[in-house]
mmCIF file of C-alpha atoms in Angstrom:
data_model
loop_
_atom_site.group_PDB
_atom_site.id
_atom_site.type_symbol
_atom_site.label_atom_id
_atom_site.label_comp_id
_atom_site.label_asym_id
_atom_site.label_seq_id
_atom_site.Cartn_x
_atom_site.Cartn_y
_atom_site.Cartn_z
ATOM 1 C CA MET A 1 -10.451 -53.413 -64.948
ATOM 2 C CA ARG A 2 -10.478 -53.212 -61.124
ATOM 3 C CA PHE A 3 -8.395 -55.315 -58.744
ATOM 4 C CA TYR A 4 -9.590 -55.682 -55.177
ATOM 5 C CA VAL A 5 -7.247 -56.823 -52.339
ATOM 6 C CA LEU A 6 -8.929 -58.280 -49.258
ATOM 7 C CA GLY A 7 -6.644 -58.704 -46.292
ATOM 8 C CA LEU A 8 -3.971 -56.000 -45.870
ATOM 9 C CA GLY A 9 -1.459 -57.783 -43.714
ATOM 10 C CA PRO A 10 2.114 -58.131 -44.821
ATOM 11 C CA VAL A 11 1.387 -60.381 -47.840
ATOM 12 C CA GLY A 12 -1.662 -58.475 -49.034
ATOM 13 C CA SER A 13 0.144 -55.167 -48.772
ATOM 14 C CA LEU A 14 3.149 -56.521 -50.587
ATOM 15 C CA VAL A 15 0.975 -57.815 -53.464
ATOM 16 C CA ALA A 16 -1.016 -54.554 -53.734
ATOM 17 C CA HIS A 17 2.266 -52.541 -53.729
ATOM 18 C CA HIS A 18 3.802 -54.607 -56.553
ATOM 19 C CA LEU A 19 0.557 -54.601 -58.565
ATOM 20 C CA ARG A 20 0.401 -50.814 -58.392
ATOM 21 C CA ARG A 21 4.037 -50.417 -59.387
ATOM 22 C CA THR A 22 3.880 -52.988 -62.166
ATOM 23 C CA ILE A 23 0.640 -52.633 -64.048
ATOM 24 C CA PRO A 24 -0.483 -49.495 -65.959
ATOM 25 C CA ARG A 25 -2.254 -46.770 -64.031
ATOM 26 C CA ASN A 26 -5.499 -47.465 -65.803
ATOM 27 C CA PRO A 27 -6.591 -50.522 -63.736
ATOM 28 C CA GLU A 28 -7.997 -49.389 -60.414
ATOM 29 C CA ILE A 29 -6.614 -51.137 -57.283
ATOM 30 C CA VAL A 30 -8.999 -51.179 -54.349
ATOM 31 C CA LEU A 31 -7.830 -51.965 -50.827
ATOM 32 C CA ILE A 32 -10.540 -53.519 -48.648
ATOM 33 C CA HIS A 33 -9.954 -52.578 -44.971
ATOM 34 C CA ARG A 34 -11.754 -53.850 -41.899
ATOM 35 C CA ASN A 35 -13.360 -50.541 -40.940
ATOM 36 C CA ARG A 36 -13.394 -46.833 -41.777
ATOM 37 C CA GLU A 37 -10.777 -45.969 -39.120
ATOM 38 C CA GLN A 38 -8.281 -48.447 -40.618
ATOM 39 C CA ALA A 39 -8.963 -47.216 -44.142
ATOM 40 C CA SER A 40 -8.496 -43.578 -43.037
ATOM 41 C CA LYS A 41 -5.254 -44.384 -41.144
ATOM 42 C CA ALA A 42 -3.754 -46.286 -44.079
ATOM 43 C CA GLY A 43 -4.531 -43.619 -46.619
ATOM 44 C CA ASN A 44 -4.001 -44.328 -50.294
ATOM 45 C CA SER A 45 -0.394 -45.376 -50.217
ATOM 46 C CA ILE A 46 1.794 -48.392 -49.211
ATOM 47 C CA GLN A 47 5.446 -48.239 -48.247
ATOM 48 C CA VAL A 48 7.691 -51.319 -48.589
ATOM 49 C CA GLU A 49 11.232 -51.766 -47.358
ATOM 50 C CA THR A 50 13.470 -54.309 -49.109
ATOM 51 C CA ASN A 51 17.152 -54.710 -48.205
ATOM 52 C CA GLY A 52 16.993 -51.313 -46.408
ATOM 53 C CA VAL A 53 15.566 -49.448 -49.433
ATOM 54 C CA ARG A 54 12.093 -48.047 -49.143
ATOM 55 C CA THR A 55 9.649 -47.628 -52.068
ATOM 56 C CA LYS A 56 6.202 -46.139 -52.051
ATOM 57 C CA SER A 57 3.135 -46.871 -54.125
ATOM 58 C CA THR A 58 0.148 -44.507 -54.311
ATOM 59 C CA GLY A 59 -3.168 -44.064 -56.049
ATOM 60 C CA PHE A 60 -5.187 -46.787 -54.251
ATOM 61 C CA ARG A 61 -8.868 -46.552 -53.494
ATOM 62 C CA SER A 62 -10.169 -47.852 -50.194
ATOM 63 C CA GLU A 63 -13.264 -49.627 -48.965
ATOM 64 C CA PHE A 64 -14.088 -51.120 -45.613
ATOM 65 C CA THR A 65 -16.082 -54.210 -44.572
ATOM 66 C CA GLU A 66 -17.703 -52.903 -41.377
ATOM 67 C CA GLY A 67 -20.617 -50.464 -41.306
ATOM 68 C CA THR A 68 -22.805 -49.245 -44.134
ATOM 69 C CA GLY A 69 -21.672 -48.528 -47.632
ATOM 70 C CA PHE A 70 -19.990 -51.853 -48.197
ATOM 71 C CA ASN A 71 -22.762 -54.063 -49.527
ATOM 72 C CA PRO A 72 -24.562 -53.034 -52.747
ATOM 73 C CA HIS A 73 -27.902 -51.273 -52.499
ATOM 74 C CA PRO A 74 -30.722 -53.771 -53.094
ATOM 75 C CA LYS A 75 -31.915 -51.773 -56.122
ATOM 76 C CA SER A 76 -28.558 -52.425 -57.880
ATOM 77 C CA LEU A 77 -28.976 -56.222 -57.696
ATOM 78 C CA GLY A 78 -30.059 -58.160 -60.781
ATOM 79 C CA PRO A 79 -32.455 -61.055 -60.954
ATOM 80 C CA ASN A 80 -29.768 -63.557 -59.917
ATOM 81 C CA GLY A 81 -28.899 -61.558 -56.812
ATOM 82 C CA THR A 82 -25.666 -59.988 -58.074
ATOM 83 C CA VAL A 83 -24.788 -56.560 -59.306
ATOM 84 C CA HIS A 84 -24.563 -55.905 -63.061
ATOM 85 C CA PRO A 85 -21.053 -56.207 -64.477
ATOM 86 C CA ASP A 86 -21.288 -52.532 -65.553
ATOM 87 C CA ASP A 87 -22.079 -51.466 -62.004
ATOM 88 C CA PRO A 88 -19.137 -49.671 -60.194
ATOM 89 C CA LEU A 89 -19.590 -52.021 -57.295
ATOM 90 C CA PHE A 90 -19.028 -55.115 -59.417
ATOM 91 C CA ILE A 91 -15.811 -56.972 -58.490
ATOM 92 C CA GLN A 92 -13.918 -58.182 -61.483
ATOM 93 C CA SER A 93 -10.847 -59.524 -59.698
ATOM 94 C CA LEU A 94 -10.541 -60.234 -55.982
ATOM 95 C CA ILE A 95 -7.186 -61.152 -54.416
ATOM 96 C CA VAL A 96 -7.791 -62.732 -50.965
ATOM 97 C CA THR A 97 -4.909 -62.608 -48.487
ATOM 98 C CA CYS A 98 -6.800 -62.371 -45.235
ATOM 99 C CA LYS A 99 -6.613 -65.050 -42.502
ATOM 100 C CA ALA A 100 -8.103 -68.411 -43.457
ATOM 101 C CA HIS A 101 -10.919 -68.192 -40.859
ATOM 102 C CA GLN A 102 -11.897 -64.741 -42.095
ATOM 103 C CA THR A 103 -12.328 -65.836 -45.693
ATOM 104 C CA LEU A 104 -15.769 -67.435 -45.656
ATOM 105 C CA PRO A 105 -17.686 -64.633 -43.918
ATOM 106 C CA ALA A 106 -15.859 -61.922 -45.906
ATOM 107 C CA ILE A 107 -16.575 -63.488 -49.329
ATOM 108 C CA ARG A 108 -20.123 -64.372 -48.326
ATOM 109 C CA ARG A 109 -20.655 -60.685 -47.709
ATOM 110 C CA LEU A 110 -19.038 -59.784 -50.952
ATOM 111 C CA SER A 111 -20.874 -62.408 -52.975
ATOM 112 C CA PRO A 112 -23.563 -60.100 -54.392
ATOM 113 C CA ARG A 113 -20.763 -58.194 -56.054
ATOM 114 C CA LEU A 114 -19.308 -61.293 -57.732
ATOM 115 C CA SER A 115 -20.514 -63.254 -60.695
ATOM 116 C CA THR A 116 -19.464 -65.998 -63.090
ATOM 117 C CA THR A 117 -17.184 -63.529 -64.886
ATOM 118 C CA SER A 118 -15.351 -62.581 -61.657
ATOM 119 C CA THR A 119 -12.067 -64.093 -60.547
ATOM 120 C CA ILE A 120 -11.075 -64.879 -56.940
ATOM 121 C CA VAL A 121 -7.417 -65.531 -56.020
ATOM 122 C CA LEU A 122 -6.879 -67.387 -52.754
ATOM 123 C CA LEU A 123 -3.373 -66.526 -51.522
ATOM 124 C CA GLN A 124 -3.282 -67.682 -47.917
ATOM 125 C CA ASN A 125 -1.881 -70.040 -45.318
ATOM 126 C CA GLY A 126 -3.524 -73.389 -44.797
ATOM 127 C CA MET A 127 -5.935 -75.338 -46.940
ATOM 128 C CA GLY A 128 -9.664 -75.915 -47.061
ATOM 129 C CA MET A 129 -10.876 -72.430 -47.981
ATOM 130 C CA TYR A 130 -11.602 -73.430 -51.557
ATOM 131 C CA GLU A 131 -13.728 -76.358 -50.403
ATOM 132 C CA GLU A 132 -15.652 -74.115 -48.034
ATOM 133 C CA LEU A 133 -16.325 -71.508 -50.733
ATOM 134 C CA VAL A 134 -17.644 -73.974 -53.366
ATOM 135 C CA THR A 135 -19.761 -75.790 -50.745
ATOM 136 C CA GLU A 136 -21.207 -72.868 -48.785
ATOM 137 C CA VAL A 137 -21.045 -69.758 -50.907
ATOM 138 C CA PHE A 138 -20.958 -70.942 -54.540
ATOM 139 C CA PRO A 139 -22.549 -74.415 -54.492
ATOM 140 C CA ASN A 140 -23.925 -74.070 -58.000
ATOM 141 C CA PRO A 141 -21.038 -74.381 -60.503
ATOM 142 C CA SER A 142 -23.154 -72.435 -63.104
ATOM 143 C CA TYR A 143 -22.971 -69.331 -60.920
ATOM 144 C CA ARG A 144 -19.458 -69.781 -59.569
ATOM 145 C CA PRO A 145 -16.654 -67.259 -60.160
ATOM 146 C CA HIS A 146 -13.318 -68.481 -61.561
ATOM 147 C CA LEU A 147 -10.967 -69.537 -58.721
ATOM 148 C CA ILE A 148 -7.166 -69.365 -58.608
ATOM 149 C CA LEU A 149 -5.186 -71.061 -55.894
ATOM 150 C CA ALA A 150 -1.847 -69.589 -54.944
ATOM 151 C CA THR A 151 0.972 -70.235 -52.486
ATOM 152 C CA ASN A 152 3.589 -67.835 -51.136
ATOM 153 C CA THR A 153 7.003 -68.284 -49.731
ATOM 154 C CA HIS A 154 7.996 -64.626 -49.233
ATOM 155 C CA GLY A 155 8.779 -63.437 -45.706
ATOM 156 C CA ALA A 156 7.338 -60.092 -44.674
ATOM 157 C CA TYR A 157 6.121 -58.226 -41.615
ATOM 158 C CA LEU A 158 4.401 -55.007 -40.790
ATOM 159 C CA THR A 159 5.729 -52.066 -38.796
ATOM 160 C CA GLN A 160 3.825 -48.937 -37.908
ATOM 161 C CA ASP A 161 4.450 -47.218 -41.227
ATOM 162 C CA ARG A 162 5.586 -49.852 -43.712
ATOM 163 C CA VAL A 163 5.897 -53.456 -44.860
ATOM 164 C CA VAL A 164 9.359 -55.077 -44.417
ATOM 165 C CA HIS A 165 9.989 -57.545 -47.205
ATOM 166 C CA ALA A 166 12.411 -59.681 -45.041
ATOM 167 C CA GLY A 167 12.833 -62.760 -47.204
ATOM 168 C CA LEU A 168 12.661 -63.197 -50.948
ATOM 169 C CA GLY A 169 10.584 -66.133 -52.099
ATOM 170 C CA ASN A 170 8.057 -66.746 -54.795
ATOM 171 C CA ILE A 171 4.357 -66.923 -55.532
ATOM 172 C CA THR A 172 3.000 -69.891 -57.489
ATOM 173 C CA PHE A 173 -0.548 -69.932 -58.738
ATOM 174 C CA GLY A 174 -2.848 -72.116 -60.822
ATOM 175 C CA ILE A 175 -6.418 -72.047 -62.124
ATOM 176 C CA MET A 176 -8.863 -74.572 -60.613
ATOM 177 C CA PRO A 177 -10.618 -76.651 -63.291
ATOM 178 C CA GLU A 178 -14.278 -75.820 -64.093
ATOM 179 C CA VAL A 179 -17.205 -78.031 -64.780
ATOM 180 C CA ASN A 180 -17.600 -76.930 -68.416
ATOM 181 C CA GLY A 181 -14.304 -78.703 -69.193
ATOM 182 C CA ARG A 182 -12.411 -75.715 -70.687
ATOM 183 C CA ASP A 183 -8.710 -76.736 -70.515
ATOM 184 C CA PHE A 184 -6.681 -73.807 -69.161
ATOM 185 C CA GLU A 185 -3.491 -75.895 -69.488
ATOM 186 C CA ALA A 186 -4.021 -77.182 -73.046
ATOM 187 C CA SER A 187 -0.708 -75.975 -74.439
ATOM 188 C CA SER A 188 1.281 -77.520 -71.648
ATOM 189 C CA SER A 189 -0.714 -80.769 -71.805
ATOM 190 C CA MET A 190 -0.084 -81.283 -75.509
ATOM 191 C CA HIS A 191 3.522 -80.162 -75.262
ATOM 192 C CA PRO A 192 4.942 -80.702 -71.769
ATOM 193 C CA SER A 193 8.064 -78.635 -72.575
ATOM 194 C CA HIS A 194 5.867 -75.597 -73.386
ATOM 195 C CA ASN A 195 4.792 -72.954 -70.880
ATOM 196 C CA LEU A 196 1.143 -72.361 -70.137
ATOM 197 C CA SER A 197 -0.468 -70.012 -72.639
ATOM 198 C CA ILE A 198 -2.818 -67.189 -71.644
ATOM 199 C CA ASN A 199 -4.626 -67.819 -74.963
ATOM 200 C CA ASP A 200 -5.870 -71.127 -73.516
ATOM 201 C CA ILE A 201 -7.947 -69.114 -71.118
ATOM 202 C CA THR A 202 -9.538 -66.999 -73.852
ATOM 203 C CA LYS A 203 -8.594 -64.669 -76.652
ATOM 204 C CA PRO A 204 -10.399 -62.100 -78.817
ATOM 205 C CA GLY A 205 -12.799 -63.803 -81.186
ATOM 206 C CA ASP A 206 -13.742 -66.463 -78.550
ATOM 207 C CA PRO A 207 -17.526 -66.615 -78.356
ATOM 208 C CA GLU A 208 -17.165 -66.762 -74.524
ATOM 209 C CA TYR A 209 -14.548 -64.013 -74.304
ATOM 210 C CA GLU A 210 -16.571 -61.951 -71.812
ATOM 211 C CA ARG A 211 -16.947 -64.952 -69.559
ATOM 212 C CA TYR A 212 -13.171 -65.423 -69.273
ATOM 213 C CA GLU A 213 -11.821 -61.912 -69.874
ATOM 214 C CA HIS A 214 -11.297 -61.024 -66.210
ATOM 215 C CA LEU A 215 -9.639 -64.411 -65.530
ATOM 216 C CA ARG A 216 -7.231 -63.786 -68.390
ATOM 217 C CA SER A 217 -6.487 -60.224 -67.131
ATOM 218 C CA THR A 218 -5.909 -61.456 -63.596
ATOM 219 C CA VAL A 219 -3.446 -64.138 -64.747
ATOM 220 C CA ALA A 220 -1.691 -61.586 -66.935
ATOM 221 C CA ALA A 221 -1.369 -59.136 -64.020
ATOM 222 C CA LEU A 222 -0.054 -61.765 -61.650
ATOM 223 C CA GLN A 223 2.530 -62.908 -64.226
ATOM 224 C CA LEU A 224 3.849 -59.308 -64.356
ATOM 225 C CA LEU A 225 4.820 -59.361 -60.650
ATOM 226 C CA GLU A 226 8.500 -60.100 -61.324
ATOM 227 C CA GLY A 227 9.516 -58.538 -58.031
ATOM 228 C CA LEU A 228 7.546 -61.320 -56.248
ATOM 229 C CA ASN A 229 8.764 -64.133 -58.612
ATOM 230 C CA ALA A 230 5.180 -64.897 -59.486
ATOM 231 C CA SER A 231 4.583 -67.791 -61.945
ATOM 232 C CA TRP A 232 1.569 -69.605 -63.376
ATOM 233 C CA GLN A 233 1.889 -73.371 -63.025
ATOM 234 C CA PRO A 234 -0.408 -76.348 -63.627
ATOM 235 C CA ILE A 235 -2.800 -76.652 -60.801
ATOM 236 C CA SER A 236 -1.398 -80.052 -59.866
ATOM 237 C CA LYS A 237 1.998 -78.496 -59.177
ATOM 238 C CA VAL A 238 0.420 -75.693 -57.086
ATOM 239 C CA GLN A 239 -1.560 -78.119 -54.973
ATOM 240 C CA LEU A 240 1.629 -80.152 -54.423
ATOM 241 C CA ALA A 241 3.423 -77.054 -53.162
ATOM 242 C CA MET A 242 0.440 -76.156 -50.980
ATOM 243 C CA ARG A 243 0.476 -79.644 -49.398
ATOM 244 C CA ARG A 244 4.200 -79.429 -48.679
ATOM 245 C CA LYS A 245 3.826 -75.975 -47.124
ATOM 246 C CA LEU A 246 0.837 -77.267 -45.129
ATOM 247 C CA VAL A 247 2.946 -80.010 -43.534
ATOM 248 C CA VAL A 248 5.724 -77.534 -42.627
ATOM 249 C CA ASN A 249 3.253 -75.184 -41.079
ATOM 250 C CA SER A 250 1.504 -77.998 -39.159
ATOM 251 C CA ILE A 251 4.804 -78.567 -37.300
ATOM 252 C CA VAL A 252 6.598 -75.223 -37.114
ATOM 253 C CA ASN A 253 3.576 -73.000 -36.373
ATOM 254 C CA PRO A 254 2.204 -74.964 -33.400
ATOM 255 C CA VAL A 255 5.635 -75.649 -31.844
ATOM 256 C CA THR A 256 6.762 -72.009 -32.086
ATOM 257 C CA CYS A 257 3.490 -70.643 -30.734
ATOM 258 C CA LEU A 258 3.383 -73.098 -27.845
ATOM 259 C CA LEU A 259 6.999 -72.481 -26.836
ATOM 260 C CA ARG A 260 7.036 -68.776 -27.899
ATOM 261 C CA CYS A 261 10.201 -69.163 -29.819
ATOM 262 C CA LEU A 262 11.572 -68.207 -33.300
ATOM 263 C CA ASN A 263 11.502 -70.709 -36.122
ATOM 264 C CA GLY A 264 15.189 -71.498 -35.925
ATOM 265 C CA ASP A 265 14.909 -72.431 -32.209
ATOM 266 C CA VAL A 266 12.942 -75.593 -33.029
ATOM 267 C CA LEU A 267 16.073 -77.205 -34.520
ATOM 268 C CA ARG A 268 17.630 -77.223 -31.023
ATOM 269 C CA LEU A 269 14.643 -78.710 -29.194
ATOM 270 C CA PRO A 270 14.989 -82.213 -27.751
ATOM 271 C CA ASP A 271 12.812 -84.796 -29.532
ATOM 272 C CA MET A 272 11.940 -82.300 -32.317
ATOM 273 C CA GLN A 273 13.344 -84.721 -34.887
ATOM 274 C CA ASP A 274 11.019 -87.454 -33.660
ATOM 275 C CA LEU A 275 7.945 -85.226 -33.626
ATOM 276 C CA THR A 276 8.750 -83.977 -37.152
ATOM 277 C CA LYS A 277 9.081 -87.559 -38.444
ATOM 278 C CA ARG A 278 5.770 -88.579 -36.844
ATOM 279 C CA VAL A 279 3.802 -85.634 -38.249
ATOM 280 C CA CYS A 280 5.356 -86.053 -41.716
ATOM 281 C CA ALA A 281 4.547 -89.763 -41.708
ATOM 282 C CA GLU A 282 0.966 -89.068 -40.723
ATOM 283 C CA ALA A 283 0.581 -86.430 -43.457
ATOM 284 C CA ALA A 284 2.047 -88.705 -46.084
ATOM 285 C CA GLU A 285 -0.398 -91.445 -45.158
ATOM 286 C CA VAL A 286 -3.287 -89.040 -45.375
ATOM 287 C CA PHE A 287 -2.248 -87.763 -48.798
ATOM 288 C CA SER A 288 -1.641 -91.290 -50.018
ATOM 289 C CA ALA A 289 -5.148 -92.284 -49.063
ATOM 290 C CA GLN A 290 -6.467 -89.178 -50.730
ATOM 291 C CA PHE A 291 -4.619 -89.883 -53.983
ATOM 292 C CA GLU A 292 -5.826 -93.496 -53.888
ATOM 293 C CA ALA A 293 -9.455 -92.493 -53.438
ATOM 294 C CA GLU A 294 -9.343 -89.795 -56.120
ATOM 295 C CA THR A 295 -7.816 -92.175 -58.601
ATOM 296 C CA ARG A 296 -10.372 -94.871 -57.774
ATOM 297 C CA GLY A 297 -13.147 -92.305 -58.387
ATOM 298 C CA GLN A 298 -11.714 -91.335 -61.737
ATOM 299 C CA ASP A 299 -11.284 -94.832 -63.177
ATOM 300 C CA GLY A 300 -14.219 -96.446 -61.422
ATOM 301 C CA GLY A 301 -12.093 -99.339 -60.215
ATOM 302 C CA GLU A 302 -9.257 -99.905 -57.806
ATOM 303 C CA GLY A 303 -7.229 -96.812 -57.018
ATOM 304 C CA HIS A 304 -3.595 -96.735 -58.089
ATOM 305 C CA GLY A 305 -2.746 -93.104 -57.083
ATOM 306 C CA ARG A 306 0.966 -93.108 -56.384
ATOM 307 C CA LEU A 307 2.117 -90.626 -53.767
ATOM 308 C CA PRO A 308 4.497 -88.108 -55.426
ATOM 309 C CA PRO A 309 8.106 -88.288 -54.200
ATOM 310 C CA ALA A 310 7.772 -84.728 -52.775
ATOM 311 C CA LEU A 311 5.145 -85.970 -50.359
ATOM 312 C CA GLN A 312 7.073 -88.999 -49.182
ATOM 313 C CA PRO A 313 7.793 -88.866 -45.414
ATOM 314 C CA ALA A 314 11.605 -88.468 -45.741
ATOM 315 C CA ASN A 315 11.276 -85.675 -48.272
ATOM 316 C CA LEU A 316 8.721 -83.888 -46.091
ATOM 317 C CA VAL A 317 11.180 -84.018 -43.159
ATOM 318 C CA LYS A 318 13.854 -82.526 -45.365
ATOM 319 C CA GLU A 319 11.488 -79.750 -46.413
ATOM 320 C CA VAL A 320 10.656 -78.902 -42.732
ATOM 321 C CA GLN A 321 14.392 -78.713 -41.972
ATOM 322 C CA ARG A 322 15.060 -76.541 -45.050
ATOM 323 C CA VAL A 323 12.312 -74.028 -44.244
ATOM 324 C CA VAL A 324 13.289 -73.797 -40.618
ATOM 325 C CA LYS A 325 16.863 -73.002 -41.526
ATOM 326 C CA ALA A 326 15.792 -70.522 -44.204
ATOM 327 C CA THR A 327 13.424 -68.700 -41.810
ATOM 328 C CA ALA A 328 15.461 -69.165 -38.608
ATOM 329 C CA LEU A 329 15.074 -65.557 -37.454
ATOM 330 C CA ASN A 330 11.327 -65.338 -38.328
ATOM 331 C CA LYS A 331 8.449 -65.371 -35.931
ATOM 332 C CA SER A 332 5.614 -67.612 -37.141
ATOM 333 C CA SER A 333 2.239 -66.086 -37.931
ATOM 334 C CA MET A 334 0.621 -68.359 -35.386
ATOM 335 C CA LEU A 335 2.873 -67.131 -32.567
ATOM 336 C CA ALA A 336 2.126 -63.509 -33.636
ATOM 337 C CA ASP A 337 -1.608 -64.294 -33.468
ATOM 338 C CA ILE A 338 -1.285 -65.817 -30.021
ATOM 339 C CA GLU A 339 0.684 -62.856 -28.717
ATOM 340 C CA ARG A 340 -1.998 -60.497 -30.040
ATOM 341 C CA GLY A 341 -4.801 -62.520 -28.588
ATOM 342 C CA ARG A 342 -6.175 -63.264 -32.084
ATOM 343 C CA PRO A 343 -7.643 -66.529 -33.445
ATOM 344 C CA THR A 344 -5.091 -68.740 -35.135
ATOM 345 C CA GLU A 345 -5.331 -70.575 -38.452
ATOM 346 C CA ILE A 346 -4.852 -73.989 -36.798
ATOM 347 C CA ASP A 347 -8.231 -75.246 -38.109
ATOM 348 C CA TYR A 348 -6.908 -74.817 -41.713
ATOM 349 C CA ILE A 349 -3.510 -76.311 -41.038
ATOM 350 C CA ASN A 350 -3.509 -79.245 -38.568
ATOM 351 C CA GLY A 351 -7.312 -79.160 -38.602
ATOM 352 C CA TYR A 352 -7.364 -79.621 -42.378
ATOM 353 C CA LEU A 353 -5.096 -82.693 -42.168
ATOM 354 C CA MET A 354 -7.296 -84.105 -39.415
ATOM 355 C CA ARG A 355 -10.462 -83.666 -41.470
ATOM 356 C CA LEU A 356 -8.810 -85.438 -44.413
ATOM 357 C CA ALA A 357 -7.565 -88.197 -42.106
ATOM 358 C CA GLN A 358 -11.155 -88.685 -40.800
ATOM 359 C CA MET A 359 -12.491 -88.959 -44.372
ATOM 360 C CA TYR A 360 -10.012 -91.728 -45.226
ATOM 361 C CA ASN A 361 -9.875 -93.464 -41.869
ATOM 362 C CA VAL A 362 -6.250 -92.535 -41.112
ATOM 363 C CA GLN A 363 -4.985 -92.022 -37.565
ATOM 364 C CA THR A 364 -3.042 -88.744 -36.902
ATOM 365 C CA PRO A 365 -2.238 -88.685 -33.120
ATOM 366 C CA ALA A 366 0.765 -86.364 -33.351
ATOM 367 C CA THR A 367 -0.963 -83.891 -35.631
ATOM 368 C CA ALA A 368 -4.016 -83.926 -33.388
ATOM 369 C CA SER A 369 -1.975 -83.416 -30.218
ATOM 370 C CA LEU A 370 -0.411 -80.240 -31.662
ATOM 371 C CA TYR A 371 -3.859 -79.077 -32.740
ATOM 372 C CA ASN A 372 -5.379 -79.586 -29.301
ATOM 373 C CA LEU A 373 -2.469 -77.890 -27.541
ATOM 374 C CA VAL A 374 -2.814 -74.782 -29.737
ATOM 375 C CA LYS A 375 -6.563 -74.731 -28.957
ATOM 376 C CA MET A 376 -5.804 -74.842 -25.257
ATOM 377 C CA ARG A 377 -3.090 -72.174 -25.609
ATOM 378 C CA SER A 378 -5.494 -69.912 -27.473
ATOM 379 C CA ALA A 379 -8.114 -70.277 -24.695
ATOM 380 C CA LEU A 380 -5.711 -68.829 -22.101
ATOM 381 C CA PRO A 381 -4.532 -65.198 -22.296
ATOM 382 C CA LEU A 382 -0.794 -64.734 -22.222
ATOM 383 C CA ASP A 383 0.760 -62.983 -19.269
ATOM 384 C CA ARG A 384 1.389 -59.356 -20.306
#
């Protein structure tokens, strides 16, 4: 078994570190860097500092995305355009923690090394990457890898020589349903009080064991990450958590990057409460329209999709306030991107809400104003 980690920022490094220290030495863990220079500088180790204590993990293998040697040689490709599962280049499990806007081109380039038996874990900020992948890279469900969606609440940042795990949170993940109808949540569906069972994915003796083996192994490995409080949940719960985080980020990230302030500073800003209420109300209306349309499509009649309490405007406002207080001393990733002159993830945060709003004919003026202001801020270099 080989685990690949694409995107070696704070979260990717943290996940790779805990994977290496948790699972047996047999599975290989491969770090995918941007270029040869970055791979050479990083070496084959990761150092993490938690509560002032430093730990080190070693034994990684490195690859890089730029230059030659990354894509498989044409002779190694099979008739369906992918490498054979026995080929050393074949990717069994890919954990994606890179920036949202980097995901599509990176996985498009990796796609010859992926197949229907591969598993991709999307652990990122924002939403919309899954939809892009299944539309533009894997449009045919018969040739699509298994996909896991995950959301993270840990706080971490990089220094020159280590990752600082600044805030303990959790990682929640779920398996996206597949067209063949295999129910990965069967045990929980039949007995709501029961936990999800890895045997619902596959188990020895299953005629399709090879098809689902790497998905089972990926879920098992993620469940072992106790230091990151990782848990496998029904996909509906994961998507609910992702929506709540999206709304928080659609307010905190733009405001902090526009005003160049820490998260906690937004609580003291005049009119911030009003802005928060407006964006939360817009998001709730968008999600309500989405639930209504999806329910209508399922039953073929009028939609009766009730908006979950966690996505009601008042509860979204409370979540924004909770997160801001809990991360008061943190610098948002969007502000960090602006300060480094890098593209932001605004298209997958406010932009995602706006695209949904357009689909369901919902007006989102406050969300759009923040989006446009970040776009303008990104177009102008900061004074150094």
